[in-house]
Amino acid sequence: MKTRPATRVRRMLMSERYNTRESERKWQAAWQSEGVFETRNDDPRPTYYVLEMFPYPSGRIHMGHVRNYAMGDVVARYKRAKGFNVLHPMGWDAFGLPAENAAMERKVHPKEWTYANIAAMRAQLQSMGLSLDWSRELATCDPDYYKQQQRLFLDFLAAGLADRKTAKVNWDPVDQTVLANEQVVDGLGWRSGAPVEQRELTQWFFKVSTYAPQLLEALDGLDRWPDKVRLMQRNWIGRSEGLAIRFALDAASAREVASLIGVNELEIYTTRADTLFGAKFMAVSPDHPLATRLAKNDSGLAAFIDECHRMGTAQEAIDRAEKKGYDTKIRAVHPFDDKWTLPVYVANFVLMDYGTGAIFGCPAHDQRDLDFVRSVGLDATPVVCPPDVDPDTFVIGDTAFLEDGVIINSRFLDGMTVPQAKEEVARRLEKEMRHGRPIAVRKVNFRLRDWGISRQRYWGCPIPVIHCDRCGVVPVPVCELPVRLPDDVAFDRPGNPLDRHPTWKHVACPKCGKPARRETDTMDTFVDSSWYFVRFTDPWIDRPTNAAAAKWMPVDQYIGGIEHAILHLLYSRFFMRAMRKTGHVAIEEPFTGLFTQGMVVHETYRAKDGSWVSPAEVTITSEAGGRHAVHATTREPVAIGSIEKMSKSKRNTVDPDDIIETYGADTIRLFMLSDSPPERDVIWNEEGVQGAARFIQRLWRLLRDAKSMMGSGAPSPNGEALAYSPPALAIRKAAHRTLARVENDIEHLRFNVCIAHIRELANTLQGALSELDEDEARAPDVVAALTEAMRILVAITAPMAPHLAEECWQALGATDLIARSAWPQVDRSLLTDATITLPVQVNGKKRADVTVPREADCAAIKDAVLSLDAVKRAMEGRALRKFILVPGRIVNVVI
RNA sequence: GCGGGCGUGGCGGAACUGGUAGACGCGCGGGACUCAAAAUCCCGUUCCCCCUAAAGGAGUGUCGGUUCGAUUCCGACCGCCCGCACCA
């Protein structure tokens, strides 16, 4: 009989709790003083680049950061142990509006505010024990960084990838600045509350659209990106195939226009050329040149266009807007029938920056067109009939018919399918010539537009050009970079401080030497984040990139929030192509692996008066009737509300600092990684945190128990093959099986499952320990197996709970840091057993298990199965119909 | 409206390519240790039937299909979540 381990030993160990705070401080200092995580570019080992999206220095890290960086750190530490030269840097997305708001509200300079925030957040990140190479730290507001960015801009400009054009922007007349679409709420500026105007401003653009086809096609190759993100990008780029058709304008009705703008035709873009015989009208955008010209002699039209502009660009306004048009009295001629003319409207729902800014309208097969004709009193003739409907009775009600069908009412197209009709129209019209050109050409269009990067703000990267009255736009010579932001600026007035600075913008033209003006716009902060990951490969060099260091690129594993699925990732993909064209990198795709993690969410709490109460002020009690909450100090009852994303407004945030202070970094890391799959939201709850903290202590106790059980027993010194007794072999098998699983889990970023597997091993080892008596525990084979298993357990825990792992590693007698130690090797021979246990089903229901030798053949297994009691019982009086064996997996007896 | 995803115990979730549903944790119940509490350890915990056990039955949102076998594949429906949205 086995005896339980001596309680004497247990009691002695009780008091030895793992001291989180002391240990974490100690190992962080050790890692730092030894420069363990500093990566050398000349290290010859294979490289691995893991990166988390760098944070905006708002002043405090939040749980979302903790989750993001905990995940990246697991990968970094794992790959390092696996022998890779791992690049795992950190920096700051440091330009942006909040710094200017702080300047306005608190009279603190954006630079001071930003760098103070960075210092605070750096300290917080360091307290998490992340394996980051801080020697490569950068902030995008460092002149060293934006100097290189300005250089890239000049190269892009020279290569034709940047240009200036006028664009409509949201202009806040009070703050005197351009607003992003999301800063316009109900047509009003979010800060000033003033009605936002549409203004035409000359802006700098990066020509993203140049690469639209490549950006789309290359998505197929990004097989380590989430499908969801690829799909979102695909939709955003929005490729469509269609036809650009030139409609002649009816001579009589268009005489006036023809003389004004010298045109007698209107070019439209359509993807539904098959519905040409269902055309009822033409429409142009209020910003179309035709509309602009006509408005000069038509005050009614001018008023209509004005009204369209006032509508604003806010999504809500657009959604609500009724489709309206203004009849120009001009008529366009149908391309297949000289006698057939169509009215031309100026319509509020036609966009100038897509296609040609003009359309033909077929109300029967386009919902917008249908909505529109209802407001102007035209009818809808169906030209595509659903497959099972009688064409004679088919009428269009309130819904346009958008699907495929049979073409009707369309002369030579009748009877065709939609694709056939499209092809036929294209074939005919591209052969027909007018003014020496075909009437129609096939055209591929993209929704993706050029990227407007001009911002009328101070706290951003200055655009390095000079405006000269004689020479036009003159690039700042490279030797004069960086164009530095002046420090002496005031935020007492709205508008761009750079623009009203007394001296900053006045410079001599680099070309002619005459007085000229600096560009006072700065770059969109998305520019800063479009190439920082390349800069990390050599942040010290006085060029944007270093070809030798670029061996790190592309990033092997990028981790961040889904909110950047489109803009940041698309801009970065554009940047790589632009940087390649200008000779800065040799690659096109910046991130081969992408992972988007879920949010951190938490219950919300509300006091009687409806005000939000923060979790820190709430005490939860659980009774038979469920969970109840009271205010921690007033004892007033508090209502437990829905689970929401942690946000300041709902006060349901939990401060990582508090948790680290109370439970330690390993606990917060472990909790962030366990419970929920990483791509899904994780619910922050105190019980879960305590569970993680308990596990830390449990591992520590397990280690001490194992050590004291083994006592002075030592593994066989020269490592010769030991004959392992069954208990020792069981320990080894459990350890190696877990090791193999954990590797697989981390490779697939399945951290929650990984932790479950580690816990499972801890449970197994704990059980094994309690089964052993003291003599057994000191046998050389058991000591060897236990030592090996404990080392494996500690090694696989190290990526998630690195401080605890260092402490355990040392306790196991290791002389080097685990952060510098190699990952254990799986012994594959331990993963297979001599016998296998197969589940036995009868008619697909599991009834029993059968254990057979691994190499048993089908007949032998069949005999064993049919002699099982459970199988016999089920078969009583019935004949075996079929015996199914899936080797190594399952047996199914069909009766 | 268009596109995508997800529905598994009291809860978070696990289940490799169609092969033992509920790993692991939380919570809960019971017990041990203790003068007591905390901590810790052990046992139990999908539901139904049952004193208990054995044995059985049902069960992965609903309904149907394919299959020896379906959480997994197919179809319809219900519910929730996300993205895009006048893109012609």
mmCIF file of C-alpha atoms in Angstrom, chain A residues 259-384:
data_model
loop_
_atom_site.group_PDB
_atom_site.id
_atom_site.type_symbol
_atom_site.label_atom_id
_atom_site.label_comp_id
_atom_site.label_asym_id
_atom_site.label_seq_id
_atom_site.Cartn_x
_atom_site.Cartn_y
_atom_site.Cartn_z
ATOM 1 C CA SER A 259 -20.902 76.299 -76.173
ATOM 2 C CA LEU A 260 -19.990 76.770 -72.541
ATOM 3 C CA ILE A 261 -17.807 73.805 -71.895
ATOM 4 C CA GLY A 262 -17.137 72.559 -75.349
ATOM 5 C CA VAL A 263 -18.623 69.150 -74.784
ATOM 6 C CA ASN A 264 -21.544 67.418 -76.344
ATOM 7 C CA GLU A 265 -21.440 64.167 -74.491
ATOM 8 C CA LEU A 266 -21.607 62.677 -71.016
ATOM 9 C CA GLU A 267 -19.429 59.798 -69.892
ATOM 10 C CA ILE A 268 -20.833 57.435 -67.321
ATOM 11 C CA TYR A 269 -19.605 54.277 -65.628
ATOM 12 C CA THR A 270 -21.780 51.242 -65.148
ATOM 13 C CA THR A 271 -21.451 47.644 -64.020
ATOM 14 C CA ARG A 272 -24.920 46.901 -65.340
ATOM 15 C CA ALA A 273 -24.651 47.545 -69.067
ATOM 16 C CA ASP A 274 -27.161 44.706 -69.451
ATOM 17 C CA THR A 275 -29.886 47.010 -68.143
ATOM 18 C CA LEU A 276 -29.285 49.721 -70.726
ATOM 19 C CA PHE A 277 -32.738 49.242 -72.219
ATOM 20 C CA GLY A 278 -34.258 49.842 -68.817
ATOM 21 C CA ALA A 279 -32.615 53.289 -68.606
ATOM 22 C CA LYS A 280 -34.966 56.075 -67.544
ATOM 23 C CA PHE A 281 -32.654 58.963 -66.745
ATOM 24 C CA MET A 282 -29.100 60.212 -66.459
ATOM 25 C CA ALA A 283 -27.669 61.810 -63.338
ATOM 26 C CA VAL A 284 -24.501 63.675 -62.508
ATOM 27 C CA SER A 285 -22.965 64.552 -59.169
ATOM 28 C CA PRO A 286 -23.479 68.094 -57.811
ATOM 29 C CA ASP A 287 -19.711 68.422 -58.157
ATOM 30 C CA HIS A 288 -19.625 67.269 -61.749
ATOM 31 C CA PRO A 289 -18.159 69.893 -64.152
ATOM 32 C CA LEU A 290 -21.406 69.840 -66.081
ATOM 33 C CA ALA A 291 -23.364 70.771 -62.964
ATOM 34 C CA THR A 292 -20.893 73.457 -61.985
ATOM 35 C CA ARG A 293 -21.093 75.043 -65.432
ATOM 36 C CA LEU A 294 -24.847 74.934 -65.680
ATOM 37 C CA ALA A 295 -25.204 76.431 -62.218
ATOM 38 C CA LYS A 296 -23.565 79.619 -63.414
ATOM 39 C CA ASN A 297 -26.621 80.461 -65.501
ATOM 40 C CA ASP A 298 -29.212 78.717 -63.379
ATOM 41 C CA SER A 299 -29.760 80.076 -59.908
ATOM 42 C CA GLY A 300 -32.165 77.247 -59.096
ATOM 43 C CA LEU A 301 -29.484 74.690 -59.781
ATOM 44 C CA ALA A 302 -26.905 76.717 -57.868
ATOM 45 C CA ALA A 303 -29.219 76.671 -54.857
ATOM 46 C CA PHE A 304 -29.736 72.933 -55.205
ATOM 47 C CA ILE A 305 -25.994 72.290 -55.323
ATOM 48 C CA ASP A 306 -25.514 74.487 -52.273
ATOM 49 C CA GLU A 307 -28.096 72.498 -50.403
ATOM 50 C CA CYS A 308 -26.296 69.256 -51.277
ATOM 51 C CA HIS A 309 -23.062 70.651 -49.917
ATOM 52 C CA ARG A 310 -24.625 71.719 -46.668
ATOM 53 C CA MET A 311 -25.866 68.214 -46.098
ATOM 54 C CA GLY A 312 -22.437 67.352 -44.761
ATOM 55 C CA THR A 313 -20.511 64.165 -45.020
ATOM 56 C CA ALA A 314 -21.647 62.675 -41.746
ATOM 57 C CA GLN A 315 -22.867 59.152 -42.196
ATOM 58 C CA GLU A 316 -26.139 59.794 -40.487
ATOM 59 C CA ALA A 317 -26.970 62.735 -42.705
ATOM 60 C CA ILE A 318 -26.250 60.680 -45.790
ATOM 61 C CA ASP A 319 -28.357 57.791 -44.548
ATOM 62 C CA ARG A 320 -31.340 59.959 -43.845
ATOM 63 C CA ALA A 321 -31.088 62.072 -46.958
ATOM 64 C CA GLU A 322 -33.882 61.690 -49.400
ATOM 65 C CA LYS A 323 -32.829 61.148 -52.986
ATOM 66 C CA LYS A 324 -33.351 64.386 -54.835
ATOM 67 C CA GLY A 325 -32.522 65.670 -58.257
ATOM 68 C CA TYR A 326 -32.626 68.835 -60.312
ATOM 69 C CA ASP A 327 -33.721 68.535 -63.911
ATOM 70 C CA THR A 328 -31.198 70.255 -66.183
ATOM 71 C CA LYS A 329 -33.605 70.053 -69.142
ATOM 72 C CA ILE A 330 -30.748 68.593 -71.130
ATOM 73 C CA ARG A 331 -31.416 65.237 -72.712
ATOM 74 C CA ALA A 332 -28.951 62.467 -73.498
ATOM 75 C CA VAL A 333 -29.273 60.121 -76.445
ATOM 76 C CA HIS A 334 -29.515 56.391 -75.888
ATOM 77 C CA PRO A 335 -26.469 54.683 -77.410
ATOM 78 C CA PHE A 336 -28.600 52.066 -79.162
ATOM 79 C CA ASP A 337 -31.369 54.363 -80.383
ATOM 80 C CA ASP A 338 -30.966 57.906 -81.787
ATOM 81 C CA LYS A 339 -34.623 58.644 -81.199
ATOM 82 C CA TRP A 340 -34.555 57.710 -77.542
ATOM 83 C CA THR A 341 -33.504 60.502 -75.205
ATOM 84 C CA LEU A 342 -33.184 60.543 -71.443
ATOM 85 C CA PRO A 343 -33.485 63.460 -69.011
ATOM 86 C CA VAL A 344 -30.248 64.523 -67.311
ATOM 87 C CA TYR A 345 -30.489 65.353 -63.610
ATOM 88 C CA VAL A 346 -28.091 66.713 -61.073
ATOM 89 C CA ALA A 347 -28.649 64.300 -58.192
ATOM 90 C CA ASN A 348 -27.554 64.344 -54.578
ATOM 91 C CA PHE A 349 -26.784 60.649 -54.447
ATOM 92 C CA VAL A 350 -24.210 60.560 -57.207
ATOM 93 C CA LEU A 351 -20.630 60.672 -55.973
ATOM 94 C CA MET A 352 -18.064 62.702 -57.850
ATOM 95 C CA ASP A 353 -15.074 60.669 -56.777
ATOM 96 C CA TYR A 354 -16.237 57.322 -58.020
ATOM 97 C CA GLY A 355 -16.308 56.308 -61.653
ATOM 98 C CA THR A 356 -16.961 59.373 -63.777
ATOM 99 C CA GLY A 357 -19.294 61.145 -61.376
ATOM 100 C CA ALA A 358 -22.171 60.395 -63.704
ATOM 101 C CA ILE A 359 -24.554 57.478 -64.149
ATOM 102 C CA PHE A 360 -27.432 56.238 -66.184
ATOM 103 C CA GLY A 361 -30.350 55.222 -64.038
ATOM 104 C CA CYS A 362 -32.232 51.961 -64.376
ATOM 105 C CA PRO A 363 -34.865 52.021 -61.623
ATOM 106 C CA ALA A 364 -36.078 48.451 -62.137
ATOM 107 C CA HIS A 365 -32.720 46.976 -61.186
ATOM 108 C CA ASP A 366 -31.118 49.463 -58.808
ATOM 109 C CA GLN A 367 -32.687 50.386 -55.499
ATOM 110 C CA ARG A 368 -31.273 53.923 -55.418
ATOM 111 C CA ASP A 369 -32.467 54.623 -58.912
ATOM 112 C CA LEU A 370 -35.866 53.254 -57.994
ATOM 113 C CA ASP A 371 -36.085 55.456 -54.896
ATOM 114 C CA PHE A 372 -35.090 58.391 -57.021
ATOM 115 C CA VAL A 373 -37.621 57.912 -59.829
ATOM 116 C CA ARG A 374 -40.399 57.664 -57.254
ATOM 117 C CA SER A 375 -39.514 61.204 -56.183
ATOM 118 C CA VAL A 376 -39.450 62.640 -59.713
ATOM 119 C CA GLY A 377 -42.385 60.672 -61.089
ATOM 120 C CA LEU A 378 -40.756 58.400 -63.645
ATOM 121 C CA ASP A 379 -41.699 54.729 -63.990
ATOM 122 C CA ALA A 380 -39.636 51.540 -63.963
ATOM 123 C CA THR A 381 -39.568 49.045 -66.828
ATOM 124 C CA PRO A 382 -38.105 45.659 -65.885
ATOM 125 C CA VAL A 383 -35.477 44.325 -68.274
ATOM 126 C CA VAL A 384 -34.332 41.354 -66.198
#
